[in-house]
Each structure stands twice: as structure tokens, then as C-alpha cells.
Amino acid sequence: MASVTPEQISQFHRDGFLALEEFFTSEECDAMQDRIQEIVAEMDVPPHCRTEFSTKHEEQLQDQGSADYFLTSGDKIRFFFEKGVFDEKGDFLVPKDKSLNKIGHALHASDVVFKQVTHAPKVQALARKIGLENPVVVQSMYIFKQPHIGGEVTPHQDATFLHTEPLGRVVGLWIALENATEENSCLWFLPGSHTSGITRRMARTPPGTIPCTQFIGSEREYDSSRFIPVPIGKGGLILIHGEVVHKSEANRSETSRPVYTFHLMEAKDTVWSEDNW
């Protein structure tokens, strides 16, 4: 990994994102992918995914199970699936390792391989260079972006989902475990969009309510012609300011686009919103 220059740090603060090629080695990326294959092989499908419902009440019970599973995933390793991968009985229609959308949200705390990556000295050094004094990890995810079925992620700001007071306290670290190209759905960014705040946030609804979260406010309309693609090679890391607008297209290619991503929050003088999911 080459040293991050002051010019690159200035670029991050100007644009709201920064691509750093070869931040991790190919061997480190392979180790993360190998570990995920072991986790998937041992995976138990959540009961709410295997519920065969035929009445409105049973459907509501399934929705509640899904909501509880999501809301209590912050300190666990849990599995979230692509649409259409189960039949009505909850059996797989595709190979198990091709069914997943993501695994979250505490790989950084619950698995030794991902803990080592998240807390690597070079990550700590990078956090200091961008000005974090007391960073804490608030979530982590392994995103599969499966071939052919990897879903679109519409334009959004991470602070919509990870809200703090004041804003500007969250940064994402997005690690490409294989080459991320325009063909297999690299990230796209709206440069400089982190300077305008947010107009929408996701908050918990009262306990027992379905859905378990709601959006307060509305998303802005964005000019699609202003987004720029940011392809990056295997082992590359993209720094993502919590308020920069970014997206990714559906993956219709033959290749997956796996990533490990986690978010840091500056804990000093920051309040984590109580109604975050």
C-alpha cells in the first residue's frame, strides 16, 4: 500500500470520496472470501425465510420475524437474501452461495478474519489522516453483488441510515475483493454532494410496528448525468463520506462484485441517534 498523500486527503474532503488502489493485498482479499465461504457453508436459513404462509395472519408473522431479524443484527452475523431465491416452502431455487445479498452487521466484532482487517494498523493510520480522533465501528457488511441478480442500489447518502448529531461524523470504507468495473456494477458518485446535508433519514418505528422502520423526509431528485463511475481493482479501498450521494447499478454481468465494507463514526463530541435502526 502506497502512502496516502496530503493531496489525496484534500481530494477526499473536496469530492466526498477517494479511491485508493491496492490498499489491501490480493491474499488479504482471498482470505476474506474464503472465510465467507466457510460462514455460508455453515449457515442456517432464518426461520422467517422458511415460513410457508397462506393467511394474512401468517404473512404478518413472517414480516414481524423479518423485522426482528434485521433490527437485532447490529451485534451479530446474519444473512440477507436476494429476491426470488426461495420457493414458497423456503427451499433454495439457486445454489446457497448464490442466494445472498449481504451478510451483516457485525463481522468486524464476531469473526477474527474480518476483525483483523477492520482494525488493521493501515486502517487506523488512514482514519487518523482523515481527521478521526476517536473512531468507533458502527456496522460492517459483506456484499455479494451476485452475477445476473445483484440488485440495483439507488442514489443515497449513508447518513440517511446512520444518523448522528452533528452530521459529518460517519465515513464508509469499501473494499473491493475482486475487480469492480462498470460491467459488474462499480460505485458511482456525485462529486461534492456531501456539502448539502441530508433531506431524508430512516428511523425506527414503535416496537411491534410493521414496517419496523420509516423514512422521515424525502430524497432529492438527482441529475443522473452528473454521476461518475469509480471502478477499482481488487484490494482497492474507497473512502465514502457519510453524506456523499452514491449508487450502483444492477449486476447483469457474468462476474460477482464482492466487497467488505464498514463504517466508522467519530465518537468525540458526537451523538448517535437513538432511533437509528
PDB file of N, CA and C in Angstrom, residues 190-229:
ATOM      1  N   LEU A 190     -21.651  11.286  -6.936  1.00  0.00           N
ATOM      2  CA  LEU A 190     -21.964  12.660  -7.311  1.00  0.00           C
ATOM      3  C   LEU A 190     -20.967  13.549  -6.576  1.00  0.00           C
ATOM      4  N   PRO A 191     -19.859  13.933  -7.240  1.00  0.00           N
ATOM      5  CA  PRO A 191     -18.780  14.649  -6.547  1.00  0.00           C
ATOM      6  C   PRO A 191     -19.272  15.935  -5.886  1.00  0.00           C
ATOM      7  N   GLY A 192     -18.824  16.142  -4.650  1.00  0.00           N
ATOM      8  CA  GLY A 192     -19.155  17.363  -3.928  1.00  0.00           C
ATOM      9  C   GLY A 192     -20.521  17.372  -3.273  1.00  0.00           C
ATOM     10  N   SER A 193     -21.271  16.290  -3.414  1.00  0.00           N
ATOM     11  CA  SER A 193     -22.644  16.286  -2.902  1.00  0.00           C
ATOM     12  C   SER A 193     -22.724  16.120  -1.391  1.00  0.00           C
ATOM     13  N   HIS A 194     -21.582  15.958  -0.735  1.00  0.00           N
ATOM     14  CA  HIS A 194     -21.569  15.791   0.719  1.00  0.00           C
ATOM     15  C   HIS A 194     -21.677  17.119   1.460  1.00  0.00           C
ATOM     16  N   THR A 195     -21.774  18.223   0.735  1.00  0.00           N
ATOM     17  CA  THR A 195     -21.763  19.543   1.366  1.00  0.00           C
ATOM     18  C   THR A 195     -23.157  20.134   1.560  1.00  0.00           C
ATOM     19  N   SER A 196     -24.199  19.380   1.190  1.00  0.00           N
ATOM     20  CA  SER A 196     -25.558  19.945   1.203  1.00  0.00           C
ATOM     21  C   SER A 196     -26.469  19.339   2.258  1.00  0.00           C
ATOM     22  N   GLY A 197     -25.901  18.555   3.190  1.00  0.00           N
ATOM     23  CA  GLY A 197     -26.722  17.955   4.229  1.00  0.00           C
ATOM     24  C   GLY A 197     -27.579  16.821   3.694  1.00  0.00           C
ATOM     25  N   ILE A 198     -28.556  16.405   4.488  1.00  0.00           N
ATOM     26  CA  ILE A 198     -29.468  15.338   4.066  1.00  0.00           C
ATOM     27  C   ILE A 198     -30.904  15.839   4.168  1.00  0.00           C
ATOM     28  N   THR A 199     -31.773  15.263   3.376  1.00  0.00           N
ATOM     29  CA  THR A 199     -33.191  15.635   3.388  1.00  0.00           C
ATOM     30  C   THR A 199     -34.076  14.472   3.795  1.00  0.00           C
ATOM     31  N   ARG A 200     -33.472  13.323   4.082  1.00  0.00           N
ATOM     32  CA  ARG A 200     -34.237  12.136   4.431  1.00  0.00           C
ATOM     33  C   ARG A 200     -33.428  11.311   5.422  1.00  0.00           C
ATOM     34  N   ARG A 201     -34.107  10.691   6.371  1.00  0.00           N
ATOM     35  CA  ARG A 201     -33.429   9.760   7.262  1.00  0.00           C
ATOM     36  C   ARG A 201     -34.363   8.601   7.607  1.00  0.00           C
ATOM     37  N   MET A 202     -33.750   7.471   7.890  1.00  0.00           N
ATOM     38  CA  MET A 202     -34.504   6.286   8.272  1.00  0.00           C
ATOM     39  C   MET A 202     -34.475   6.162   9.792  1.00  0.00           C
ATOM     40  N   ALA A 203     -35.652   5.928  10.393  1.00  0.00           N
ATOM     41  CA  ALA A 203     -35.748   5.823  11.847  1.00  0.00           C
ATOM     42  C   ALA A 203     -36.620   4.629  12.210  1.00  0.00           C
ATOM     43  N   ARG A 204     -36.387   4.104  13.391  1.00  0.00           N
ATOM     44  CA  ARG A 204     -37.219   3.011  13.892  1.00  0.00           C
ATOM     45  C   ARG A 204     -38.647   3.483  14.110  1.00  0.00           C
ATOM     46  N   THR A 205     -39.592   2.597  13.884  1.00  0.00           N
ATOM     47  CA  THR A 205     -40.981   2.828  14.266  1.00  0.00           C
ATOM     48  C   THR A 205     -41.209   2.200  15.644  1.00  0.00           C
ATOM     49  N   PRO A 206     -42.350   2.471  16.294  1.00  0.00           N
ATOM     50  CA  PRO A 206     -42.595   1.892  17.622  1.00  0.00           C
ATOM     51  C   PRO A 206     -42.522   0.370  17.604  1.00  0.00           C
ATOM     52  N   PRO A 207     -42.115  -0.253  18.704  1.00  0.00           N
ATOM     53  CA  PRO A 207     -41.997  -1.714  18.759  1.00  0.00           C
ATOM     54  C   PRO A 207     -43.279  -2.415  18.331  1.00  0.00           C
ATOM     55  N   GLY A 208     -43.115  -3.487  17.551  1.00  0.00           N
ATOM     56  CA  GLY A 208     -44.251  -4.260  17.076  1.00  0.00           C
ATOM     57  C   GLY A 208     -44.889  -3.723  15.814  1.00  0.00           C
ATOM     58  N   THR A 209     -44.391  -2.577  15.324  1.00  0.00           N
ATOM     59  CA  THR A 209     -44.949  -1.963  14.121  1.00  0.00           C
ATOM     60  C   THR A 209     -44.314  -2.569  12.878  1.00  0.00           C
ATOM     61  N   ILE A 210     -45.140  -2.788  11.855  1.00  0.00           N
ATOM     62  CA  ILE A 210     -44.652  -3.234  10.548  1.00  0.00           C
ATOM     63  C   ILE A 210     -45.030  -2.177   9.529  1.00  0.00           C
ATOM     64  N   PRO A 211     -44.063  -1.633   8.770  1.00  0.00           N
ATOM     65  CA  PRO A 211     -42.638  -1.965   8.779  1.00  0.00           C
ATOM     66  C   PRO A 211     -41.944  -1.461  10.034  1.00  0.00           C
ATOM     67  N   CYS A 212     -40.734  -1.994  10.278  1.00  0.00           N
ATOM     68  CA  CYS A 212     -40.019  -1.683  11.514  1.00  0.00           C
ATOM     69  C   CYS A 212     -39.272  -0.361  11.436  1.00  0.00           C
ATOM     70  N   THR A 213     -39.170   0.196  10.236  1.00  0.00           N
ATOM     71  CA  THR A 213     -38.523   1.491  10.059  1.00  0.00           C
ATOM     72  C   THR A 213     -39.367   2.353   9.130  1.00  0.00           C
ATOM     73  N   GLN A 214     -39.121   3.650   9.181  1.00  0.00           N
ATOM     74  CA  GLN A 214     -39.804   4.573   8.289  1.00  0.00           C
ATOM     75  C   GLN A 214     -38.823   5.656   7.855  1.00  0.00           C
ATOM     76  N   PHE A 215     -39.121   6.255   6.705  1.00  0.00           N
ATOM     77  CA  PHE A 215     -38.316   7.371   6.232  1.00  0.00           C
ATOM     78  C   PHE A 215     -38.985   8.676   6.631  1.00  0.00           C
ATOM     79  N   ILE A 216     -38.189   9.576   7.170  1.00  0.00           N
ATOM     80  CA  ILE A 216     -38.641  10.916   7.527  1.00  0.00           C
ATOM     81  C   ILE A 216     -38.042  11.873   6.514  1.00  0.00           C
ATOM     82  N   GLY A 217     -38.889  12.636   5.831  1.00  0.00           N
ATOM     83  CA  GLY A 217     -38.412  13.492   4.751  1.00  0.00           C
ATOM     84  C   GLY A 217     -38.418  12.733   3.433  1.00  0.00           C
ATOM     85  N   SER A 218     -37.865  13.333   2.406  1.00  0.00           N
ATOM     86  CA  SER A 218     -37.866  12.708   1.083  1.00  0.00           C
ATOM     87  C   SER A 218     -36.511  12.904   0.411  1.00  0.00           C
ATOM     88  N   GLU A 219     -36.174  11.970  -0.462  1.00  0.00           N
ATOM     89  CA  GLU A 219     -34.911  12.040  -1.180  1.00  0.00           C
ATOM     90  C   GLU A 219     -34.973  13.109  -2.264  1.00  0.00           C
ATOM     91  N   ARG A 220     -33.866  13.791  -2.469  1.00  0.00           N
ATOM     92  CA  ARG A 220     -33.803  14.750  -3.558  1.00  0.00           C
ATOM     93  C   ARG A 220     -33.853  14.027  -4.906  1.00  0.00           C
ATOM     94  N   GLU A 221     -34.166  14.778  -5.942  1.00  0.00           N
ATOM     95  CA  GLU A 221     -34.016  14.286  -7.310  1.00  0.00           C
ATOM     96  C   GLU A 221     -32.591  14.611  -7.769  1.00  0.00           C
ATOM     97  N   TYR A 222     -31.940  13.642  -8.391  1.00  0.00           N
ATOM     98  CA  TYR A 222     -30.555  13.837  -8.813  1.00  0.00           C
ATOM     99  C   TYR A 222     -30.444  13.739 -10.333  1.00  0.00           C
ATOM    100  N   ASP A 223     -29.564  14.549 -10.879  1.00  0.00           N
ATOM    101  CA  ASP A 223     -29.280  14.538 -12.309  1.00  0.00           C
ATOM    102  C   ASP A 223     -28.340  13.366 -12.593  1.00  0.00           C
ATOM    103  N   SER A 224     -28.845  12.342 -13.256  1.00  0.00           N
ATOM    104  CA  SER A 224     -28.052  11.131 -13.475  1.00  0.00           C
ATOM    105  C   SER A 224     -26.795  11.400 -14.296  1.00  0.00           C
ATOM    106  N   SER A 225     -26.795  12.460 -15.097  1.00  0.00           N
ATOM    107  CA  SER A 225     -25.639  12.744 -15.943  1.00  0.00           C
ATOM    108  C   SER A 225     -24.445  13.263 -15.137  1.00  0.00           C
ATOM    109  N   ARG A 226     -24.671  13.647 -13.883  1.00  0.00           N
ATOM    110  CA  ARG A 226     -23.599  14.190 -13.055  1.00  0.00           C
ATOM    111  C   ARG A 226     -22.851  13.120 -12.261  1.00  0.00           C
ATOM    112  N   PHE A 227     -23.376  11.898 -12.248  1.00  0.00           N
ATOM    113  CA  PHE A 227     -22.685  10.815 -11.539  1.00  0.00           C
ATOM    114  C   PHE A 227     -21.489  10.336 -12.361  1.00  0.00           C
ATOM    115  N   ILE A 228     -20.426   9.989 -11.653  1.00  0.00           N
ATOM    116  CA  ILE A 228     -19.252   9.456 -12.348  1.00  0.00           C
ATOM    117  C   ILE A 228     -18.941   8.059 -11.798  1.00  0.00           C
ATOM    118  N   PRO A 229     -18.563   7.119 -12.662  1.00  0.00           N
ATOM    119  CA  PRO A 229     -18.211   5.779 -12.192  1.00  0.00           C
ATOM    120  C   PRO A 229     -16.833   5.789 -11.540  1.00  0.00           C
TER     121      PRO A 229
END
